[in-house]
GROMACS .gro file of C-alpha atoms in nm:
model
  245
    1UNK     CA    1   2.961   1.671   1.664
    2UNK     CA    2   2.871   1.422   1.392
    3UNK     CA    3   2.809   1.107   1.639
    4UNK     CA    4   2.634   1.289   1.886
    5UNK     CA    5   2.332   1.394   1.649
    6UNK     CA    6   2.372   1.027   1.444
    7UNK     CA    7   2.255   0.906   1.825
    8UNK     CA    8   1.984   1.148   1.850
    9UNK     CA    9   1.844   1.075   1.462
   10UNK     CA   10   1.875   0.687   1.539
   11UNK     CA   11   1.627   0.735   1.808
   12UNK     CA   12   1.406   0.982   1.686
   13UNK     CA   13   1.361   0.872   1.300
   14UNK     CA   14   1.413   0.450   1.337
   15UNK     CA   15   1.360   0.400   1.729
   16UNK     CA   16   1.675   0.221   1.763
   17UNK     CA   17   1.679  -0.011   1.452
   18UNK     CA   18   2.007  -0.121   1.432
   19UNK     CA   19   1.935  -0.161   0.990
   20UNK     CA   20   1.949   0.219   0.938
   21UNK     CA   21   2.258   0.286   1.147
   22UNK     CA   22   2.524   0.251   0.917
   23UNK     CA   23   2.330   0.382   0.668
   24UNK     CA   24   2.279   0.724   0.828
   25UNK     CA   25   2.661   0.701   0.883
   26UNK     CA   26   2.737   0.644   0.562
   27UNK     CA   27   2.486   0.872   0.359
   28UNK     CA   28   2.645   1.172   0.625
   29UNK     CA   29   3.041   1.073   0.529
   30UNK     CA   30   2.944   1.006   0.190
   31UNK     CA   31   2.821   1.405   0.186
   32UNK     CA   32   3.138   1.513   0.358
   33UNK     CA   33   3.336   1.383   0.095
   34UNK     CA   34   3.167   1.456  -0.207
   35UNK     CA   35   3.105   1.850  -0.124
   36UNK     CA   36   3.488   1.877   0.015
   37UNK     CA   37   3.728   2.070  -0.219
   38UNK     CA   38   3.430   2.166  -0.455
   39UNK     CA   39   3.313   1.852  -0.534
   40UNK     CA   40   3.594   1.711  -0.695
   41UNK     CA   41   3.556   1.370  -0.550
   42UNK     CA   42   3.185   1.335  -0.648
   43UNK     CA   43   3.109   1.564  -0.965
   44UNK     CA   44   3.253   1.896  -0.986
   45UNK     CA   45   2.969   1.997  -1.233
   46UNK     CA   46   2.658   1.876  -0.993
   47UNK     CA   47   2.822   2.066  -0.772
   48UNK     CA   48   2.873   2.406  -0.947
   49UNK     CA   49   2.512   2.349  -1.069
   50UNK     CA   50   2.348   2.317  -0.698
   51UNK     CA   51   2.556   2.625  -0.538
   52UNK     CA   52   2.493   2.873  -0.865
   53UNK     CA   53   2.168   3.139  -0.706
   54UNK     CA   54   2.017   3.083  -1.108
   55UNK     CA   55   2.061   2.714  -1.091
   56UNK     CA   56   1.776   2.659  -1.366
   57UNK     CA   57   1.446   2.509  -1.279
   58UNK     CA   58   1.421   2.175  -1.523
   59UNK     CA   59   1.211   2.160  -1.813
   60UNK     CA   60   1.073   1.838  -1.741
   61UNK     CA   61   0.911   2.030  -1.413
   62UNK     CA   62   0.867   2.345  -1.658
   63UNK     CA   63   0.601   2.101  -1.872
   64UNK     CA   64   0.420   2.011  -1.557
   65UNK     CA   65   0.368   2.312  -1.424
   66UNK     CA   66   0.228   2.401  -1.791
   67UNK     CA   67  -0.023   2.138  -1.705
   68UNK     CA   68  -0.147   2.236  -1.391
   69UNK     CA   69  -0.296   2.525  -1.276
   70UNK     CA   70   0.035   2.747  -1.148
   71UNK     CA   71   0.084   2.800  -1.543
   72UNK     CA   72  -0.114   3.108  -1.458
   73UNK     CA   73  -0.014   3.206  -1.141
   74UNK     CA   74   0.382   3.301  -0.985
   75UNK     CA   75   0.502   3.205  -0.704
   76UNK     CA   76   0.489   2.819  -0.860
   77UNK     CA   77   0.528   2.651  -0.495
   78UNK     CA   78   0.794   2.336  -0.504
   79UNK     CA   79   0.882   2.085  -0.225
   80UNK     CA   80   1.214   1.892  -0.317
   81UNK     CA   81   1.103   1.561  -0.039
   82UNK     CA   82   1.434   1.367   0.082
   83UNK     CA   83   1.684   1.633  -0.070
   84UNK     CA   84   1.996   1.600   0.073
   85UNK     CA   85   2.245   1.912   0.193
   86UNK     CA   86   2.241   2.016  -0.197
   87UNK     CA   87   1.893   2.024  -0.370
   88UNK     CA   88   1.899   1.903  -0.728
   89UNK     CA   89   1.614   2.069  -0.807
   90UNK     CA   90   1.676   2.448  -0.954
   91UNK     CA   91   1.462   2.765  -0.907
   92UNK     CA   92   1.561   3.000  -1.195
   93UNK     CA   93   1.304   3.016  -1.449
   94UNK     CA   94   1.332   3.374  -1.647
   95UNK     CA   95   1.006   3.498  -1.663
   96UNK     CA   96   0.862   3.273  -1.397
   97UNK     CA   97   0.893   3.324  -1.007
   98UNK     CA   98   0.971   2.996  -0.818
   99UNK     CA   99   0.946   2.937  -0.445
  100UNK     CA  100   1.158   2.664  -0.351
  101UNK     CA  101   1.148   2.409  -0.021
  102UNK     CA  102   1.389   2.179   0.021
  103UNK     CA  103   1.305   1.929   0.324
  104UNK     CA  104   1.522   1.635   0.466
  105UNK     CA  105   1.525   1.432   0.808
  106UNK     CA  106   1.874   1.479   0.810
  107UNK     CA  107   1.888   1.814   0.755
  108UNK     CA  108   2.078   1.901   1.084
  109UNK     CA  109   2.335   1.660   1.011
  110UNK     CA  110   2.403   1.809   0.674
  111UNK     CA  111   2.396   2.160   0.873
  112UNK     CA  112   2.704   2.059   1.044
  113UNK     CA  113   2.906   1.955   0.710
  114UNK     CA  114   2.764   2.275   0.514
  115UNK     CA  115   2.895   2.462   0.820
  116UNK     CA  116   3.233   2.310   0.877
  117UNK     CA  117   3.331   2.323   0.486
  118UNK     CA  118   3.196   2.692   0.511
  119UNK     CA  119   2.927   2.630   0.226
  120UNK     CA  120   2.684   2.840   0.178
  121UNK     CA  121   2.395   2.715  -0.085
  122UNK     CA  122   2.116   2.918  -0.212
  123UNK     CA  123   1.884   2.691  -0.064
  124UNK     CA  124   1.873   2.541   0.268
  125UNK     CA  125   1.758   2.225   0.353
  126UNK     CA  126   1.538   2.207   0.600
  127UNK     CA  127   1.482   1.899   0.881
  128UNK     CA  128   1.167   1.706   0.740
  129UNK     CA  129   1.083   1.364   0.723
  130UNK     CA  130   0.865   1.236   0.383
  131UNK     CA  131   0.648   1.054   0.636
  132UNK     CA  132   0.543   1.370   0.827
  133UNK     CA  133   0.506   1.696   0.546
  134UNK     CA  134   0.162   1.764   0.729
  135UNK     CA  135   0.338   1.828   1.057
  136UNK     CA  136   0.520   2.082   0.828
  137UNK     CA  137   0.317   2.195   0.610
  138UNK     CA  138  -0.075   2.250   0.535
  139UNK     CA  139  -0.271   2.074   0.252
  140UNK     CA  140  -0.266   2.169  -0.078
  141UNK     CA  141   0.061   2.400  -0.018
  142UNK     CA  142   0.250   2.315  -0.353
  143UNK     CA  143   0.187   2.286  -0.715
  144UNK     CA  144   0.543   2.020  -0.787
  145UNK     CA  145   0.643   1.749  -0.532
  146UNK     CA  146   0.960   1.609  -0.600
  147UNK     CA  147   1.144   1.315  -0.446
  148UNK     CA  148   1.441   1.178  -0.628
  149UNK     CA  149   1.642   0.876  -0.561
  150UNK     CA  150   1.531   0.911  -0.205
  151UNK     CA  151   1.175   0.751  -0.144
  152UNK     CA  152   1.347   0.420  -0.137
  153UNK     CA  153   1.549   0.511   0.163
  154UNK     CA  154   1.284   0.648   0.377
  155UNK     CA  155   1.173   0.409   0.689
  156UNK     CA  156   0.815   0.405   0.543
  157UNK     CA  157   0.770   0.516   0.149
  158UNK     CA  158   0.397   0.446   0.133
  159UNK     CA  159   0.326   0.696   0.382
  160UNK     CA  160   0.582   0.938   0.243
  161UNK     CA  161   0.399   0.935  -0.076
  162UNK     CA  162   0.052   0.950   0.111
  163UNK     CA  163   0.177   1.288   0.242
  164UNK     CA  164   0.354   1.408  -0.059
  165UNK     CA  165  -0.009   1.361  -0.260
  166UNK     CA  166  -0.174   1.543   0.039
  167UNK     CA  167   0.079   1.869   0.048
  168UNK     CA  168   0.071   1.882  -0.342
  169UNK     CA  169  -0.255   2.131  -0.470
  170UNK     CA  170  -0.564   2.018  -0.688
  171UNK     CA  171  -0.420   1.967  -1.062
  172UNK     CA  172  -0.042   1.974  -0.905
  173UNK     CA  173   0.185   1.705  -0.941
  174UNK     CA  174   0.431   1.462  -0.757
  175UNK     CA  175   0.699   1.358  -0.941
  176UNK     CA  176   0.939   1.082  -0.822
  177UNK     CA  177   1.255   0.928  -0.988
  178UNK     CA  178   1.390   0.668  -0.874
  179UNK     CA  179   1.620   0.336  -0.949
  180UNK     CA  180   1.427   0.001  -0.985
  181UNK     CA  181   1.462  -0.233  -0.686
  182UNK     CA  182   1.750  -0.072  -0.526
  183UNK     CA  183   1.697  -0.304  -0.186
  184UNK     CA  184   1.764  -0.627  -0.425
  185UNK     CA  185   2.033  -0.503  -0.570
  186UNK     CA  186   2.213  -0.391  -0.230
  187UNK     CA  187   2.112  -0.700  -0.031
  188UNK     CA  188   1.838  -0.528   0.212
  189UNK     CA  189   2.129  -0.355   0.377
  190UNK     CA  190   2.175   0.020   0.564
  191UNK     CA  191   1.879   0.261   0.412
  192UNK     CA  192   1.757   0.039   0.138
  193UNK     CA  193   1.469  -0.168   0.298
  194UNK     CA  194   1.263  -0.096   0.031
  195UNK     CA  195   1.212  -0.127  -0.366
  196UNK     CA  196   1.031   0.046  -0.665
  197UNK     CA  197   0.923  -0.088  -0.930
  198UNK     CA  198   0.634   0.017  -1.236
  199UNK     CA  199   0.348  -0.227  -1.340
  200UNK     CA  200   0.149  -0.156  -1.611
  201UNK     CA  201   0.214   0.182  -1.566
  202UNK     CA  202   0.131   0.175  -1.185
  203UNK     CA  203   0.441   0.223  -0.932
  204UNK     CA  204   0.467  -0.083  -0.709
  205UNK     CA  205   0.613  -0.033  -0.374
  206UNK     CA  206   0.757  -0.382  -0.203
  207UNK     CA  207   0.963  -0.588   0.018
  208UNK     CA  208   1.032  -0.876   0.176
  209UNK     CA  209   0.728  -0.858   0.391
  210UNK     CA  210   0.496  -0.624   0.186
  211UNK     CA  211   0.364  -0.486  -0.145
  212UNK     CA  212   0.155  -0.162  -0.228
  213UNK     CA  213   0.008  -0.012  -0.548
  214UNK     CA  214  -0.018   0.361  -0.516
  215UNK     CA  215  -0.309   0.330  -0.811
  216UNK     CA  216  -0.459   0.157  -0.522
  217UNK     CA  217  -0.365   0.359  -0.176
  218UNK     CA  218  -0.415   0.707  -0.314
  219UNK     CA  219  -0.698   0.659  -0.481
  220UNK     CA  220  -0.936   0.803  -0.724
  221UNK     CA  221  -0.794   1.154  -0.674
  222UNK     CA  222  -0.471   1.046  -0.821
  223UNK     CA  223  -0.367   0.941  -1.179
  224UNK     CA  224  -0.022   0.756  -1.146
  225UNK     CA  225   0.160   0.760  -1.446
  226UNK     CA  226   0.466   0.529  -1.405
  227UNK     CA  227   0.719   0.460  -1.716
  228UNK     CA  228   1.091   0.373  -1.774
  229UNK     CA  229   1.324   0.617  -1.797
  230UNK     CA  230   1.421   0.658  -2.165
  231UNK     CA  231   1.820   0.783  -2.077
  232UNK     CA  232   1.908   0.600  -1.768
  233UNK     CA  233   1.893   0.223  -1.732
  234UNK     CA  234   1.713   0.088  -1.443
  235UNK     CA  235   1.586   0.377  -1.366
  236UNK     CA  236   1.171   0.477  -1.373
  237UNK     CA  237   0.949   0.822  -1.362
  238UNK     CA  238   0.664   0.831  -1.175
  239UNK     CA  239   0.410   1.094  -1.255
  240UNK     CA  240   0.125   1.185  -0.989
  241UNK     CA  241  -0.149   1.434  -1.102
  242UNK     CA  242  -0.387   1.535  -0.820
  243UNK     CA  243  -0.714   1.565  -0.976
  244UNK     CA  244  -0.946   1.913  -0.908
  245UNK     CA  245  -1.248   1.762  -0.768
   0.00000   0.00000   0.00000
């Protein structure tokens, strides 16, 4: 079953490009192996973590919601953008109700695994490309946006984040996490065509043949907030604030 929807994806998401095929291949084995026998191969806590219904909703999302307007308001509305078959972002917050999307273009693909290891998580990944939330869903739907470790593998990650910003609410955030420069360090090859990187606290998107601020494409409606992260090398946190205008 697998090849047959690889075909259909290749067309759909990358019209043909022959630079994303193994990549889609290998990001789809790569998730048949590591949820096999309970995630023993890959990390049998991530695993536990993602398929337990009161998988907790992170702190560091906990303080932005506390700085946005859904502190006073329940259902707090999250998109998890580029999620994979098992979101990493949790939904149990005592005291707090929290409406969680999970959205991925290969979400039919990851159906198929889910399905044949008879897995059943507590959320569902949906099929979603970054580069087309509006098609999905309407402005201003969510109060946290998060991509992570995933904007770098989409086919174009300045539009992603252009739609990201327009699903997330006035005084909502995006938040991104990602590894610096992951295209350099893998050689351009299968999903990573693209890198991230922070400059002077702005996050830089660039390749061979481009470069983009998001300071500069999003605008005055957005304060970007990009810094290293403090427990993982390499890695940087991107903040997005949508300003209430």
């Amino acid at each position: 079953m697998l090849p047959r929807i690889f075909q259909r994806l290749r067309h759909r998401l990358f019209g043909g490009d022959t630079s994303y095929d193994a990549g889609l291949e290998n990001e789809a084995l790569f998730w048949r192996k590591a949820l096999a026998d309970g995630g023993k191969r890959w990390s049998p806590e991530a695993f536990r973590q993602r398929m337990d219904p009161e998988f907790a909703f992170p702190p560091h999302l906990q303080e932005l919601v506390a700085a946005s307007p859904a502190a006073n308001r329940d259902p707090i509305q999250v998109l998890d953008v580029g999620a994979g078959p098992l979101t990493a972002v949790g939904f149990h917050w005592p005291g707090r109700q929290v409406d969680l999307n999970a959205v991925d273009p290969l979400a039919e693909v990851f159906d198929s695994i889910l399905d044949d290891l008879q897995l059943a998580p507590p959320t569902r990944t949906r099929k979603a490309a970054g580069e087309d939330l509006l098609s999905v869903f309407p402005a201003d739907s969510f109060d946290i946006v998060v991509c992570s470790n995933a904007l770098d593998h989409s086919r174009d990650p300045l539009q992603c984040v252009r739609q990201m910003f327009a699903v997330t609410r006035p005084g909502g955030w995006v938040f991104l996490w990602h590894y610096r420069n992951e295209a350099e360090e893998e050689g351009y090859a299968g999903l990573h065509q693209w890198n991230l990187d922070e400059s002077a606290g702005d996050m830089i998107l660039w390749n061979r043949k481009a470069r983009h601020s998001c300071r500069m494409e999003l605008g005055s409606q957005a304060v970007v907030d990009t810094r290293p992260d403090s427990q993982v090398s390499r890695a940087i946190v991107t903040r997005i604030q949508k300003q209430v205008v």
